[in-house]
Tab-separated table of C-alpha atoms in Angstrom:
chain	number	residue	atom	x	y	z
A	12	ALA	CA	0.034	-2.475	-69.423
A	13	LYS	CA	2.818	-3.277	-72.330
A	14	ARG	CA	5.384	-0.325	-71.262
A	15	GLN	CA	5.187	-2.255	-67.971
A	16	GLN	CA	6.214	-5.674	-68.761
A	17	GLY	CA	9.671	-6.560	-67.425
A	18	GLU	CA	9.499	-3.031	-65.758
A	19	ASN	CA	9.518	-2.919	-61.998
A	20	TRP	CA	6.724	-0.051	-61.799
A	21	ARG	CA	5.275	0.755	-58.237
A	22	GLU	CA	2.297	3.894	-57.896
A	23	VAL	CA	3.860	6.015	-55.106
A	24	GLU	CA	0.479	8.477	-55.470
A	25	LEU	CA	-2.872	9.529	-56.921
A	26	TYR	CA	-3.936	12.760	-57.991
A	27	GLU	CA	-7.121	13.095	-59.099
A	28	MET	CA	-8.827	16.659	-61.337
A	29	ARG	CA	-11.959	16.310	-60.487
A	30	ALA	CA	-13.831	19.102	-62.005
A	31	VAL	CA	-10.851	21.038	-63.040
A	32	SER	CA	-11.316	22.481	-66.473
A	33	GLY	CA	-7.951	21.713	-69.232
A	34	ARG	CA	-8.062	25.118	-69.746
A	35	VAL	CA	-6.395	25.637	-65.818
A	36	SER	CA	-5.300	22.198	-64.920
A	37	LEU	CA	-1.934	23.442	-64.486
A	38	ASP	CA	-2.611	25.502	-61.856
A	39	SER	CA	-4.900	23.281	-59.814
A	40	PRO	CA	-3.749	21.944	-56.467
A	41	GLU	CA	-3.609	18.539	-57.161
A	42	MET	CA	-0.870	19.771	-60.314
A	43	HIS	CA	1.208	21.925	-58.114
A	44	ARG	CA	1.348	18.741	-55.716
A	45	LEU	CA	2.410	16.385	-58.693
A	46	ARG	CA	4.851	19.166	-59.439
A	47	ALA	CA	6.021	19.341	-55.854
A	48	ASP	CA	6.405	15.543	-56.413
A	49	ILE	CA	8.742	15.361	-59.146
A	50	GLN	CA	10.713	18.089	-58.353
A	51	ALA	CA	11.505	15.484	-54.764
A	52	GLY	CA	12.179	12.822	-57.069
A	53	ARG	CA	9.423	10.638	-55.878
A	54	VAL	CA	7.753	10.575	-59.534
A	55	ASN	CA	9.494	9.662	-62.559
A	56	VAL	CA	6.332	8.767	-64.434
A	57	VAL	CA	3.305	10.299	-64.707
A	58	MET	CA	0.631	8.280	-66.764
A	59	VAL	CA	-2.517	9.936	-67.285
A	60	THR	CA	-5.888	8.537	-69.029
A	61	GLU	CA	-5.286	11.265	-72.153
A	62	LEU	CA	-2.918	13.959	-72.753
A	63	SER	CA	-6.111	16.846	-72.713
A	64	ARG	CA	-6.142	15.217	-68.452
A	65	ILE	CA	-3.090	17.719	-68.467
A	66	SER	CA	-4.102	20.449	-70.572
A	67	ARG	CA	-6.049	21.580	-73.097
A	68	SER	CA	-3.686	23.765	-74.340
A	69	VAL	CA	-0.206	23.251	-76.707
A	70	SER	CA	2.258	25.697	-74.732
A	71	ASP	CA	1.031	24.719	-71.395
A	72	PHE	CA	1.475	20.881	-71.798
A	73	LEU	CA	4.671	21.498	-73.694
A	74	GLN	CA	5.662	23.856	-70.588
A	75	PHE	CA	4.849	20.695	-68.407
A	76	TYR	CA	6.564	18.251	-70.518
A	77	THR	CA	9.767	20.596	-70.346
A	78	PHE	CA	9.203	20.415	-66.449
A	79	THR	CA	9.190	16.741	-66.251
A	80	SER	CA	12.236	16.290	-69.177
A	81	GLU	CA	14.288	18.568	-66.522
A	82	HIS	CA	13.122	16.239	-63.806
A	83	GLY	CA	14.269	13.359	-65.183
A	84	ALA	CA	10.466	11.922	-65.462
A	85	GLU	CA	8.879	10.347	-68.374
A	86	VAL	CA	4.844	11.333	-69.427
A	87	VAL	CA	2.777	8.255	-70.360
A	88	CYS	CA	-0.272	7.933	-71.743
A	89	LEU	CA	-3.115	5.006	-71.809
A	90	LYS	CA	-5.024	6.170	-74.320
A	91	GLN	CA	-2.949	7.535	-77.148
A	92	ASP	CA	0.309	5.413	-77.806
A	93	LEU	CA	3.283	8.280	-78.007
A	94	ASP	CA	6.898	8.122	-76.897
A	95	SER	CA	7.123	11.878	-76.233
A	96	THR	CA	11.093	11.327	-76.240
A	97	THR	CA	11.494	11.344	-79.556
A	98	PRO	CA	11.040	14.054	-82.253
A	99	ALA	CA	8.824	12.150	-84.658
A	100	GLY	CA	6.598	11.481	-81.344
A	101	LYS	CA	6.989	15.069	-79.650
A	102	LEU	CA	5.263	16.004	-83.339
A	103	MET	CA	2.287	13.626	-82.497
A	104	THR	CA	2.021	14.896	-78.828
A	105	THR	CA	1.860	18.571	-80.119
A	106	VAL	CA	-0.522	17.770	-82.938
A	107	ILE	CA	-2.729	15.387	-80.631
A	108	MET	CA	-2.688	18.677	-77.923
A	109	ALA	CA	-3.586	21.447	-81.024
A	110	LEU	CA	-6.493	19.609	-81.668
A	111	ALA	CA	-7.294	18.900	-77.854
A	112	GLU	CA	-7.125	22.835	-77.384
A	113	PHE	CA	-9.232	23.347	-80.705
A	114	GLU	CA	-12.104	21.260	-79.263
A	115	ARG	CA	-11.630	23.363	-76.254
A	116	ASP	CA	-12.361	26.425	-77.926
A	117	GLN	CA	-14.627	24.946	-79.811
A	118	VAL	CA	-16.983	23.887	-76.786
A	119	CYS	CA	-16.287	27.695	-74.980
A	120	GLU	CA	-17.586	29.369	-77.827
A	121	ARG	CA	-20.789	27.318	-78.046
A	122	ASN	CA	-21.039	27.639	-74.502
A	123	ARG	CA	-21.513	31.020	-74.901
A	124	ASP	CA	-23.290	31.000	-77.981
A	125	ALA	CA	-25.755	28.938	-75.829
A	126	THR	CA	-25.185	31.027	-72.530
A	127	LEU	CA	-25.952	34.752	-74.327
A	128	ALA	CA	-29.031	33.169	-76.267
A	129	ARG	CA	-30.493	31.685	-72.830
A	130	SER	CA	-29.691	35.168	-71.218
A	131	GLN	CA	-31.764	37.542	-74.346
A	132	LYS	CA	-34.635	35.018	-73.234
A	133	GLY	CA	-34.389	36.122	-69.367
A	134	PHE	CA	-33.366	33.229	-68.198
A	135	TYR	CA	-30.913	33.209	-64.909
A	136	CYS	CA	-27.481	31.385	-66.417
A	137	GLY	CA	-25.761	30.841	-62.847
A	138	GLY	CA	-23.381	33.662	-61.774
A	139	SER	CA	-23.638	35.194	-58.003
A	140	ARG	CA	-26.125	34.119	-56.407
A	141	LEU	CA	-28.864	36.245	-55.589
A	142	LEU	CA	-30.499	36.881	-52.241
A	143	GLY	CA	-33.875	36.623	-52.150
A	144	TYR	CA	-34.290	33.977	-54.806
A	145	ASP	CA	-33.798	30.493	-54.955
A	146	LEU	CA	-33.164	27.829	-57.791
A	147	PRO	CA	-36.000	25.241	-57.930
A	148	GLU	CA	-35.246	21.963	-58.911
A	149	GLY	CA	-35.667	20.555	-62.627
A	150	LYS	CA	-35.972	23.946	-63.722
A	151	LYS	CA	-32.792	24.984	-65.190
A	152	GLY	CA	-32.509	28.983	-65.426
A	153	SER	CA	-35.491	29.740	-63.039
A	154	LEU	CA	-35.963	31.809	-59.624
A	155	VAL	CA	-38.233	31.268	-57.315
A	156	VAL	CA	-38.765	34.203	-54.309
A	157	ASN	CA	-37.476	32.957	-51.043
A	158	GLU	CA	-39.769	35.511	-48.965
A	159	ARG	CA	-37.448	34.910	-46.073
A	160	GLN	CA	-34.696	36.524	-47.683
A	161	ALA	CA	-36.577	38.983	-49.404
A	162	GLU	CA	-37.819	40.284	-46.564
A	163	VAL	CA	-34.184	41.086	-46.166
A	164	VAL	CA	-33.713	42.609	-49.629
A	165	ARG	CA	-36.884	44.812	-49.016
A	166	LEU	CA	-35.275	46.258	-45.782
A	167	ALA	CA	-32.604	47.146	-47.531
A	168	PHE	CA	-33.809	49.871	-50.200
A	169	SER	CA	-36.366	51.156	-47.299
A	170	ILE	CA	-33.741	51.487	-45.278
A	171	TYR	CA	-31.548	53.589	-47.786
A	172	GLU	CA	-34.269	55.393	-48.991
A	173	ARG	CA	-34.810	56.823	-45.009
A	174	THR	CA	-30.928	57.240	-44.716
A	175	GLY	CA	-29.629	57.654	-47.820
A	176	SER	CA	-26.238	56.056	-46.631
A	177	ILE	CA	-24.741	52.456	-47.239
A	178	LEU	CA	-22.605	52.714	-44.797
A	179	GLU	CA	-25.586	53.355	-42.536
A	180	THR	CA	-27.738	50.749	-44.461
A	181	TYR	CA	-25.173	47.738	-44.416
A	182	LYS	CA	-24.656	49.105	-40.495
A	183	GLU	CA	-28.628	48.370	-39.896
A	184	LEU	CA	-28.777	45.116	-41.838
A	185	ASN	CA	-25.768	43.635	-39.414
A	186	ALA	CA	-27.213	45.181	-36.116
A	187	ARG	CA	-30.116	43.548	-36.888
A	188	GLY	CA	-28.350	40.026	-37.445
A	189	PHE	CA	-29.029	39.701	-41.180
A	190	ARG	CA	-26.089	38.197	-42.779
A	191	THR	CA	-25.329	36.424	-46.409
A	192	GLU	CA	-26.550	33.471	-47.463
A	193	SER	CA	-23.954	30.418	-47.441
A	194	TYR	CA	-23.930	28.455	-50.452
A	195	THR	CA	-22.427	26.557	-52.870
A	196	SER	CA	-21.883	26.897	-56.325
A	197	ARG	CA	-22.209	24.586	-59.010
A	198	ARG	CA	-18.310	23.864	-59.542
A	199	GLU	CA	-18.683	22.448	-55.838
A	200	LYS	CA	-16.829	25.721	-54.637
A	201	HIS	CA	-18.446	27.053	-51.035
A	202	HIS	CA	-19.372	30.169	-50.198
A	203	ALA	CA	-19.814	31.569	-46.555
A	204	SER	CA	-22.422	33.632	-45.215
A	205	GLY	CA	-20.908	36.967	-43.825
A	206	PRO	CA	-21.861	40.515	-42.464
A	207	PHE	CA	-23.093	42.961	-45.114
A	208	GLY	CA	-20.218	45.538	-46.581
A	209	TYR	CA	-20.192	48.495	-48.419
A	210	THR	CA	-19.451	46.587	-52.194
A	211	LYS	CA	-22.297	43.604	-50.929
A	212	THR	CA	-25.167	46.439	-50.092
A	213	ARG	CA	-23.671	48.436	-53.040
A	214	TRP	CA	-24.173	45.431	-55.661
A	215	LEU	CA	-27.604	44.718	-54.063
A	216	LEU	CA	-29.514	48.491	-54.502
A	217	GLN	CA	-28.200	48.547	-57.984
A	218	ASN	CA	-29.287	45.202	-59.309
A	219	LYS	CA	-32.083	45.322	-61.866
A	220	ALA	CA	-32.842	41.704	-61.218
A	221	TYR	CA	-34.633	42.653	-58.135
A	222	VAL	CA	-37.453	43.906	-60.525
A	223	GLY	CA	-37.217	41.194	-62.815
A	224	VAL	CA	-34.935	42.779	-65.723
A	225	ARG	CA	-32.114	40.535	-67.229
A	226	GLN	CA	-29.366	42.475	-67.964
A	227	VAL	CA	-27.358	40.602	-70.964
A	228	ASN	CA	-23.485	41.732	-71.839
A	229	LYS	CA	-23.275	43.669	-68.772
A	230	LYS	CA	-20.084	43.601	-68.610
A	231	ARG	CA	-19.900	46.095	-71.994
A	232	LYS	CA	-22.455	48.321	-70.854
A	233	ARG	CA	-20.589	51.377	-70.750
A	234	LEU	CA	-19.227	50.582	-74.220
A	235	ASP	CA	-20.209	52.001	-77.362
A	236	PRO	CA	-22.637	49.952	-78.927
A	237	GLU	CA	-22.092	50.792	-82.490
A	238	SER	CA	-18.591	49.694	-82.134
A	239	LEU	CA	-19.656	46.338	-81.366
A	240	PRO	CA	-21.421	43.206	-83.057
A	241	GLU	CA	-25.369	43.316	-81.756
A	242	SER	CA	-24.388	39.861	-80.399
A	243	GLN	CA	-22.140	41.542	-77.587
A	244	ARG	CA	-24.052	44.859	-76.928
A	245	TYR	CA	-25.161	45.431	-73.803
A	246	ALA	CA	-29.270	45.049	-73.680
A	247	GLU	CA	-31.639	44.236	-70.702
A	248	VAL	CA	-34.893	42.127	-71.656
A	249	LYS	CA	-37.967	41.069	-69.035
A	250	ALA	CA	-36.555	38.238	-66.479
A	251	ASN	CA	-38.745	34.856	-66.367
A	252	TRP	CA	-38.696	35.509	-62.426
A	253	GLU	CA	-40.795	37.952	-59.660
A	254	PRO	CA	-39.492	40.782	-59.134
A	255	ILE	CA	-39.215	41.040	-55.045
A	256	ILE	CA	-38.610	45.245	-56.155
A	257	ASN	CA	-41.300	47.977	-57.495
A	258	ARG	CA	-39.824	49.882	-60.540
A	259	GLU	CA	-40.672	53.144	-57.944
A	260	THR	CA	-38.849	52.275	-55.351
A	261	PHE	CA	-36.160	50.893	-57.291
A	262	ASP	CA	-35.653	54.175	-59.480
A	263	ARG	CA	-35.953	56.335	-56.401
A	264	VAL	CA	-32.957	54.228	-55.171
A	265	GLN	CA	-31.224	54.826	-58.248
A	266	LYS	CA	-31.100	58.768	-58.366
A	267	PRO	CA	-28.189	59.262	-55.368
A	268	PHE	CA	-25.820	56.745	-57.322
A	269	ALA	CA	-26.522	58.819	-60.668
A	270	ALA	CA	-26.064	62.006	-58.885
A	271	ASN	CA	-22.373	60.392	-57.398
A	272	THR	CA	-24.015	61.410	-53.973
A	273	LEU	CA	-23.267	58.735	-52.053
A	274	SER	CA	-22.072	58.162	-48.574
């Protein structure tokens, strides 16, 4: 408010960064819109509640600050009274951004550790939605079988056992009118329903979640475990949800995959 005394400021636009991480904020649609307005001369003062709302990365923030300076715009922060146009102010801005970046990295590390601990206990920690299961309200990390969808999963395994072909499997599923389920993620990103294809069908047929197995550090499955700390090694634990496919059926379906005889 003090900065506006005697100055004729006018709000021209509101840019809302809802559910946008400070780690990727500069790539958000709202930030692209703000940059375009600055470049067009519509905005010459960017007012933020705190600097971390622009970015939690020192280099990214300084890149944004350079951009605003080049186009004659100023950054005003309500929470931290900073004047980034002076050497001392720029130093303080850099220090504050470095602390914000450090805090972000600490939070990310704690979240990774918490996710790993829950995975090792067999909990579902999000990611791709599993066809055949629902997320029960009030039971974080749990899954319950959706019988209607589970029948599609069982049918996919049955068709593949009969045909030995992923192509024939998804063609038959689609011909019978089955589709993947639509859902909205926790970050409010909508995933539309659609026909089965090669990638989705293969992923379904190879997913050990359907036999009640929770895979930990799955992306490191092919790495030498001796080269990794124990916490980063691939492991399989009993999941805290009921299986849809029995182990014998699942293992029979995996044999052609292992032998590289997929068609």
